[in-house]
PDB file of C-alpha atoms in Angstrom:
ATOM      1  CA  MET T   1      99.587  20.211  30.072  1.00 84.00           C
ATOM      2  CA  LEU T   2      96.120  21.305  29.062  1.00 94.00           C
ATOM      3  CA  GLU T   3      95.001  22.871  25.822  1.00 96.00           C
ATOM      4  CA  ALA T   4      92.154  25.049  25.333  1.00 97.00           C
ATOM      5  CA  ALA T   5      90.320  26.411  22.236  1.00 98.00           C
ATOM      6  CA  ILE T   6      88.461  29.874  22.132  1.00 98.00           C
ATOM      7  CA  ILE T   7      85.606  29.795  19.499  1.00 98.00           C
ATOM      8  CA  THR T   8      85.512  33.295  18.089  1.00 97.00           C
ATOM      9  CA  THR T   9      82.979  32.971  15.575  1.00 97.00           C
ATOM     10  CA  ALA T  10      80.034  35.111  17.049  1.00 96.00           C
ATOM     11  CA  SER T  11      82.283  38.290  17.356  1.00 95.00           C
ATOM     12  CA  PRO T  12      83.051  40.548  14.338  1.00 94.00           C
ATOM     13  CA  GLN T  13      86.345  41.133  15.983  1.00 94.00           C
ATOM     14  CA  LYS T  14      87.205  37.430  16.098  1.00 95.00           C
ATOM     15  CA  GLU T  15      90.509  37.062  18.295  1.00 94.00           C
ATOM     16  CA  GLN T  16      90.835  40.690  18.573  1.00 95.00           C
ATOM     17  CA  ASN T  17      87.661  40.915  20.828  1.00 94.00           C
ATOM     18  CA  ARG T  18      88.696  42.083  24.034  1.00 95.00           C
ATOM     19  CA  PHE T  19      86.849  39.271  26.049  1.00 94.00           C
ATOM     20  CA  ALA T  20      88.561  36.690  23.929  1.00 96.00           C
ATOM     21  CA  LYS T  21      91.821  38.174  24.524  1.00 96.00           C
ATOM     22  CA  LYS T  22      91.321  38.322  28.202  1.00 97.00           C
ATOM     23  CA  ALA T  23      90.098  34.546  28.195  1.00 96.00           C
ATOM     24  CA  ALA T  24      93.406  33.630  26.273  1.00 97.00           C
ATOM     25  CA  SER T  25      95.564  35.640  28.875  1.00 97.00           C
ATOM     26  CA  ASP T  26      93.621  33.867  31.715  1.00 97.00           C
ATOM     27  CA  PHE T  27      94.240  30.408  30.215  1.00 97.00           C
ATOM     28  CA  GLU T  28      97.939  31.343  29.799  1.00 96.00           C
ATOM     29  CA  GLU T  29      98.115  32.395  33.561  1.00 97.00           C
ATOM     30  CA  MET T  30      96.555  29.145  34.697  1.00 96.00           C
ATOM     31  CA  GLY T  31      99.252  27.449  32.973  1.00 96.00           C
ATOM     32  CA  PHE T  32      97.787  26.024  29.823  1.00 96.00           C
ATOM     33  CA  ARG T  33     100.169  24.854  27.433  1.00 94.00           C
ATOM     34  CA  LYS T  34      98.489  25.970  24.113  1.00 96.00           C
ATOM     35  CA  VAL T  35      95.582  28.218  23.632  1.00 97.00           C
ATOM     36  CA  ASP T  36      94.128  28.153  20.099  1.00 97.00           C
ATOM     37  CA  TRP T  37      91.775  30.550  18.279  1.00 98.00           C
ATOM     38  CA  VAL T  38      89.047  28.878  16.335  1.00 98.00           C
ATOM     39  CA  ASP T  39      86.561  30.290  13.986  1.00 97.00           C
ATOM     40  CA  ILE T  40      84.291  27.514  12.927  1.00 97.00           C
ATOM     41  CA  GLU T  41      82.826  29.594  10.100  1.00 95.00           C
ATOM     42  CA  LEU T  42      86.205  29.001   8.545  1.00 95.00           C
ATOM     43  CA  GLU T  43      87.890  25.969  10.246  1.00 96.00           C
ATOM     44  CA  SER T  44      86.687  22.461  10.797  1.00 97.00           C
ATOM     45  CA  PRO T  45      85.138  22.013  14.284  1.00 98.00           C
ATOM     46  CA  ASP T  46      87.120  18.705  14.502  1.00 97.00           C
ATOM     47  CA  VAL T  47      90.198  20.624  16.113  1.00 96.00           C
ATOM     48  CA  LEU T  48      88.014  21.111  19.094  1.00 98.00           C
ATOM     49  CA  LEU T  49      88.230  17.264  19.881  1.00 96.00           C
ATOM     50  CA  GLN T  50      92.049  17.552  20.679  1.00 94.00           C
ATOM     51  CA  LYS T  51      91.320  20.401  23.416  1.00 96.00           C
ATOM     52  CA  ASP T  52      90.691  19.889  27.053  1.00 95.00           C
ATOM     53  CA  VAL T  53      88.752  23.234  27.295  1.00 97.00           C
ATOM     54  CA  ILE T  54      86.298  24.831  24.889  1.00 98.00           C
ATOM     55  CA  TYR T  55      85.649  28.510  25.499  1.00 98.00           C
ATOM     56  CA  ILE T  56      82.887  29.745  23.531  1.00 98.00           C
ATOM     57  CA  ASN T  57      83.086  33.649  23.277  1.00 97.00           C
ATOM     58  CA  GLY T  58      80.144  36.038  22.912  1.00 96.00           C
ATOM     59  CA  GLY T  59      78.885  38.042  19.929  1.00 96.00           C
ATOM     60  CA  ASN T  60      75.882  37.674  17.837  1.00 97.00           C
ATOM     61  CA  PRO T  61      74.008  34.701  19.037  1.00 97.00           C
ATOM     62  CA  PHE T  62      72.106  34.200  15.695  1.00 98.00           C
ATOM     63  CA  HIS T  63      75.329  34.099  13.691  1.00 97.00           C
ATOM     64  CA  LEU T  64      76.941  31.758  16.035  1.00 98.00           C
ATOM     65  CA  LEU T  65      73.957  29.349  16.054  1.00 98.00           C
ATOM     66  CA  GLU T  66      73.934  29.284  12.305  1.00 97.00           C
ATOM     67  CA  GLN T  67      77.584  28.548  12.102  1.00 98.00           C
ATOM     68  CA  VAL T  68      77.664  25.955  14.743  1.00 98.00           C
ATOM     69  CA  LYS T  69      74.863  24.053  12.902  1.00 98.00           C
ATOM     70  CA  LYS T  70      76.326  24.605   9.388  1.00 97.00           C
ATOM     71  CA  SER T  71      79.884  23.683  10.317  1.00 98.00           C
ATOM     72  CA  GLY T  72      79.054  20.540  12.389  1.00 98.00           C
ATOM     73  CA  ALA T  73      80.480  22.022  15.739  1.00 98.00           C
ATOM     74  CA  ASP T  74      77.052  21.206  17.193  1.00 98.00           C
ATOM     75  CA  ARG T  75      77.879  17.483  16.724  1.00 97.00           C
ATOM     76  CA  VAL T  76      81.423  17.790  17.936  1.00 98.00           C
ATOM     77  CA  LEU T  77      80.390  19.859  20.982  1.00 98.00           C
ATOM     78  CA  ALA T  78      77.771  17.095  21.900  1.00 96.00           C
ATOM     79  CA  ARG T  79      80.518  14.506  21.684  1.00 96.00           C
ATOM     80  CA  LEU T  80      82.822  16.414  23.811  1.00 96.00           C
ATOM     81  CA  ALA T  81      80.139  16.996  26.301  1.00 95.00           C
ATOM     82  CA  GLN T  82      79.459  13.171  26.538  1.00 93.00           C
ATOM     83  CA  LYS T  83      83.071  12.780  27.232  1.00 92.00           C
ATOM     84  CA  ASN T  84      82.654  15.218  30.232  1.00 89.00           C
ATOM     85  CA  ALA T  85      84.857  17.961  28.543  1.00 92.00           C
ATOM     86  CA  VAL T  86      84.925  21.431  29.923  1.00 96.00           C
ATOM     87  CA  ILE T  87      82.802  23.715  27.847  1.00 97.00           C
ATOM     88  CA  VAL T  88      82.649  27.356  28.752  1.00 97.00           C
ATOM     89  CA  GLY T  89      79.986  29.681  27.067  1.00 97.00           C
ATOM     90  CA  VAL T  90      80.034  33.253  27.703  1.00 97.00           C
ATOM     91  CA  SER T  91      77.164  35.734  26.732  1.00 97.00           C
ATOM     92  CA  ALA T  92      76.031  34.367  23.284  1.00 97.00           C
ATOM     93  CA  GLY T  93      78.211  31.273  23.980  1.00 97.00           C
ATOM     94  CA  ALA T  94      76.286  30.644  27.338  1.00 97.00           C
ATOM     95  CA  VAL T  95      72.681  31.101  25.563  1.00 97.00           C
ATOM     96  CA  LEU T  96      73.968  28.455  22.847  1.00 98.00           C
ATOM     97  CA  LEU T  97      74.506  25.844  25.429  1.00 97.00           C
ATOM     98  CA  GLY T  98      70.913  25.593  26.263  1.00 97.00           C
ATOM     99  CA  PRO T  99      67.816  24.299  24.550  1.00 98.00           C
ATOM    100  CA  ASP T 100      67.237  27.199  22.400  1.00 98.00           C
ATOM    101  CA  ILE T 101      67.944  30.926  21.863  1.00 98.00           C
ATOM    102  CA  ARG T 102      64.334  32.202  21.621  1.00 97.00           C
ATOM    103  CA  VAL T 103      64.717  34.529  24.527  1.00 97.00           C
ATOM    104  CA  VAL T 104      67.410  36.350  22.565  1.00 95.00           C
ATOM    105  CA  HIS T 105      64.880  36.519  19.614  1.00 95.00           C
ATOM    106  CA  HIS T 106      62.241  38.118  22.201  1.00 94.00           C
ATOM    107  CA  PHE T 107      64.608  40.788  23.335  1.00 94.00           C
ATOM    108  CA  THR T 108      66.860  41.384  20.321  1.00 93.00           C
ATOM    109  CA  PRO T 109      65.295  40.230  17.129  1.00 93.00           C
ATOM    110  CA  GLN T 110      66.906  42.984  15.104  1.00 93.00           C
ATOM    111  CA  LEU T 111      70.301  40.962  15.456  1.00 95.00           C
ATOM    112  CA  ASN T 112      68.696  37.992  13.467  1.00 96.00           C
ATOM    113  CA  ALA T 113      70.130  39.221  10.132  1.00 94.00           C
ATOM    114  CA  GLN T 114      70.412  35.744   9.064  1.00 89.00           C
ATOM    115  CA  ASN T 115      66.530  35.386   9.375  1.00 95.00           C
ATOM    116  CA  ILE T 116      67.037  32.117  11.267  1.00 95.00           C
ATOM    117  CA  ASP T 117      63.515  30.507  12.304  1.00 95.00           C
ATOM    118  CA  ASP T 118      64.866  27.492  14.078  1.00 97.00           C
ATOM    119  CA  PHE T 119      66.036  28.619  17.388  1.00 98.00           C
ATOM    120  CA  SER T 120      67.096  25.134  18.785  1.00 98.00           C
ATOM    121  CA  ALA T 121      70.410  25.354  20.319  1.00 98.00           C
ATOM    122  CA  LEU T 122      73.145  22.642  21.727  1.00 97.00           C
ATOM    123  CA  GLU T 123      70.838  21.314  24.636  1.00 97.00           C
ATOM    124  CA  LEU T 124      74.069  20.632  26.622  1.00 96.00           C
ATOM    125  CA  THR T 125      71.792  22.099  29.565  1.00 96.00           C
ATOM    126  CA  ASP T 126      68.113  22.597  29.973  1.00 96.00           C
ATOM    127  CA  LYS T 127      69.012  25.904  31.375  1.00 96.00           C
ATOM    128  CA  ARG T 128      67.974  29.080  29.297  1.00 97.00           C
ATOM    129  CA  ILE T 129      70.377  31.541  30.102  1.00 97.00           C
ATOM    130  CA  PHE T 130      69.658  35.173  29.859  1.00 97.00           C
ATOM    131  CA  PRO T 131      73.194  37.210  30.157  1.00 97.00           C
ATOM    132  CA  HIS T 132      73.787  40.654  30.916  1.00 96.00           C
ATOM    133  CA  TYR T 133      70.717  40.730  33.196  1.00 97.00           C
ATOM    134  CA  ASP T 134      71.958  43.774  35.090  1.00 96.00           C
ATOM    135  CA  ARG T 135      72.566  45.781  31.927  1.00 94.00           C
ATOM    136  CA  GLU T 136      69.191  47.794  31.346  1.00 91.00           C
ATOM    137  CA  ASP T 137      71.124  49.817  29.007  1.00 91.00           C
ATOM    138  CA  LEU T 138      71.718  46.944  26.376  1.00 90.00           C
ATOM    139  CA  PHE T 139      67.949  45.871  26.229  1.00 88.00           C
ATOM    140  CA  GLY T 140      65.799  49.064  25.757  1.00 80.00           C
ATOM    141  CA  ASP T 141      62.547  48.442  23.803  1.00 79.00           C
ATOM    142  CA  GLY T 142      60.826  51.742  23.844  1.00 81.00           C
ATOM    143  CA  THR T 143      57.988  50.418  26.073  1.00 86.00           C
ATOM    144  CA  GLY T 144      59.539  51.333  29.360  1.00 88.00           C
ATOM    145  CA  LYS T 145      59.493  47.890  30.692  1.00 93.00           C
ATOM    146  CA  THR T 146      62.203  46.638  32.674  1.00 94.00           C
ATOM    147  CA  VAL T 147      64.350  43.595  31.873  1.00 96.00           C
ATOM    148  CA  GLU T 148      62.821  41.627  34.510  1.00 97.00           C
ATOM    149  CA  GLU T 149      59.402  42.428  33.160  1.00 96.00           C
ATOM    150  CA  ARG T 150      60.156  41.543  29.656  1.00 96.00           C
ATOM    151  CA  ILE T 151      61.661  38.103  30.892  1.00 97.00           C
ATOM    152  CA  ARG T 152      58.718  37.302  32.817  1.00 97.00           C
ATOM    153  CA  GLU T 153      56.721  38.177  30.009  1.00 96.00           C
ATOM    154  CA  PHE T 154      58.664  35.755  27.881  1.00 97.00           C
ATOM    155  CA  GLU T 155      58.436  32.908  30.581  1.00 98.00           C
ATOM    156  CA  THR T 156      54.647  33.361  30.469  1.00 98.00           C
ATOM    157  CA  ILE T 157      54.336  33.439  26.703  1.00 97.00           C
ATOM    158  CA  GLU T 158      56.858  30.202  26.315  1.00 96.00           C
ATOM    159  CA  SER T 159      55.934  28.477  29.562  1.00 98.00           C
ATOM    160  CA  CYS T 160      59.536  28.046  30.656  1.00 97.00           C
ATOM    161  CA  SER T 161      61.992  29.448  32.860  1.00 98.00           C
ATOM    162  CA  VAL T 162      65.017  31.718  32.398  1.00 98.00           C
ATOM    163  CA  THR T 163      68.101  31.684  34.379  1.00 97.00           C
ATOM    164  CA  ARG T 164      69.280  35.290  34.794  1.00 98.00           C
ATOM    165  CA  LEU T 165      72.946  36.032  34.860  1.00 97.00           C
ATOM    166  CA  ASN T 166      74.684  39.478  35.835  1.00 97.00           C
ATOM    167  CA  ASP T 167      77.882  40.321  33.966  1.00 95.00           C
ATOM    168  CA  ASP T 168      79.841  39.063  36.864  1.00 93.00           C
ATOM    169  CA  GLY T 169      77.702  36.076  37.274  1.00 93.00           C
ATOM    170  CA  TYR T 170      78.145  32.428  36.461  1.00 92.00           C
ATOM    171  CA  LEU T 171      76.417  28.959  36.368  1.00 92.00           C
ATOM    172  CA  VAL T 172      78.019  25.643  36.637  1.00 93.00           C
ATOM    173  CA  VAL T 173      76.261  22.828  34.931  1.00 88.00           C
ATOM    174  CA  GLU T 174      77.696  19.282  35.571  1.00 83.00           C
ATOM    175  CA  THR T 175      76.541  16.344  33.599  1.00 68.00           C
TER     176      THR T 175
END
């Protein structure tokens, strides 16, 4: 029987976050024997090593990145990825799986209350994810530019490409 862990660190609501609760319910419906809440800000990330699936919930990507590095969860997740564990990232969790979170800083620098200046992330994929691509309402900046225009601007400035994901979208990356 499979076991999953839901990393709740990015969300201020932790395990009360509606998306984390939905994920837990989905895992139970799929027949997972055990689903644990893990907040790497308060718990050792080593508990993740015993799980079959790791689900990284969304929230503040800057807070998540800071805590992943501070706790050593970055090293644990890298070990799990080498063992071909299933690692799911949602919203901030999806961004974290890529090489860096610079696109988040480009769009929402106000979320960086931690004043992080090292945006390097887990590098479990080379894809830079922009979640909520279909949500213009989340990313207004007062300039009148669309999300697409701002992503293209970022890609030009940073000489990179960004994978755009709508709220109902997903990307499967196999190693």
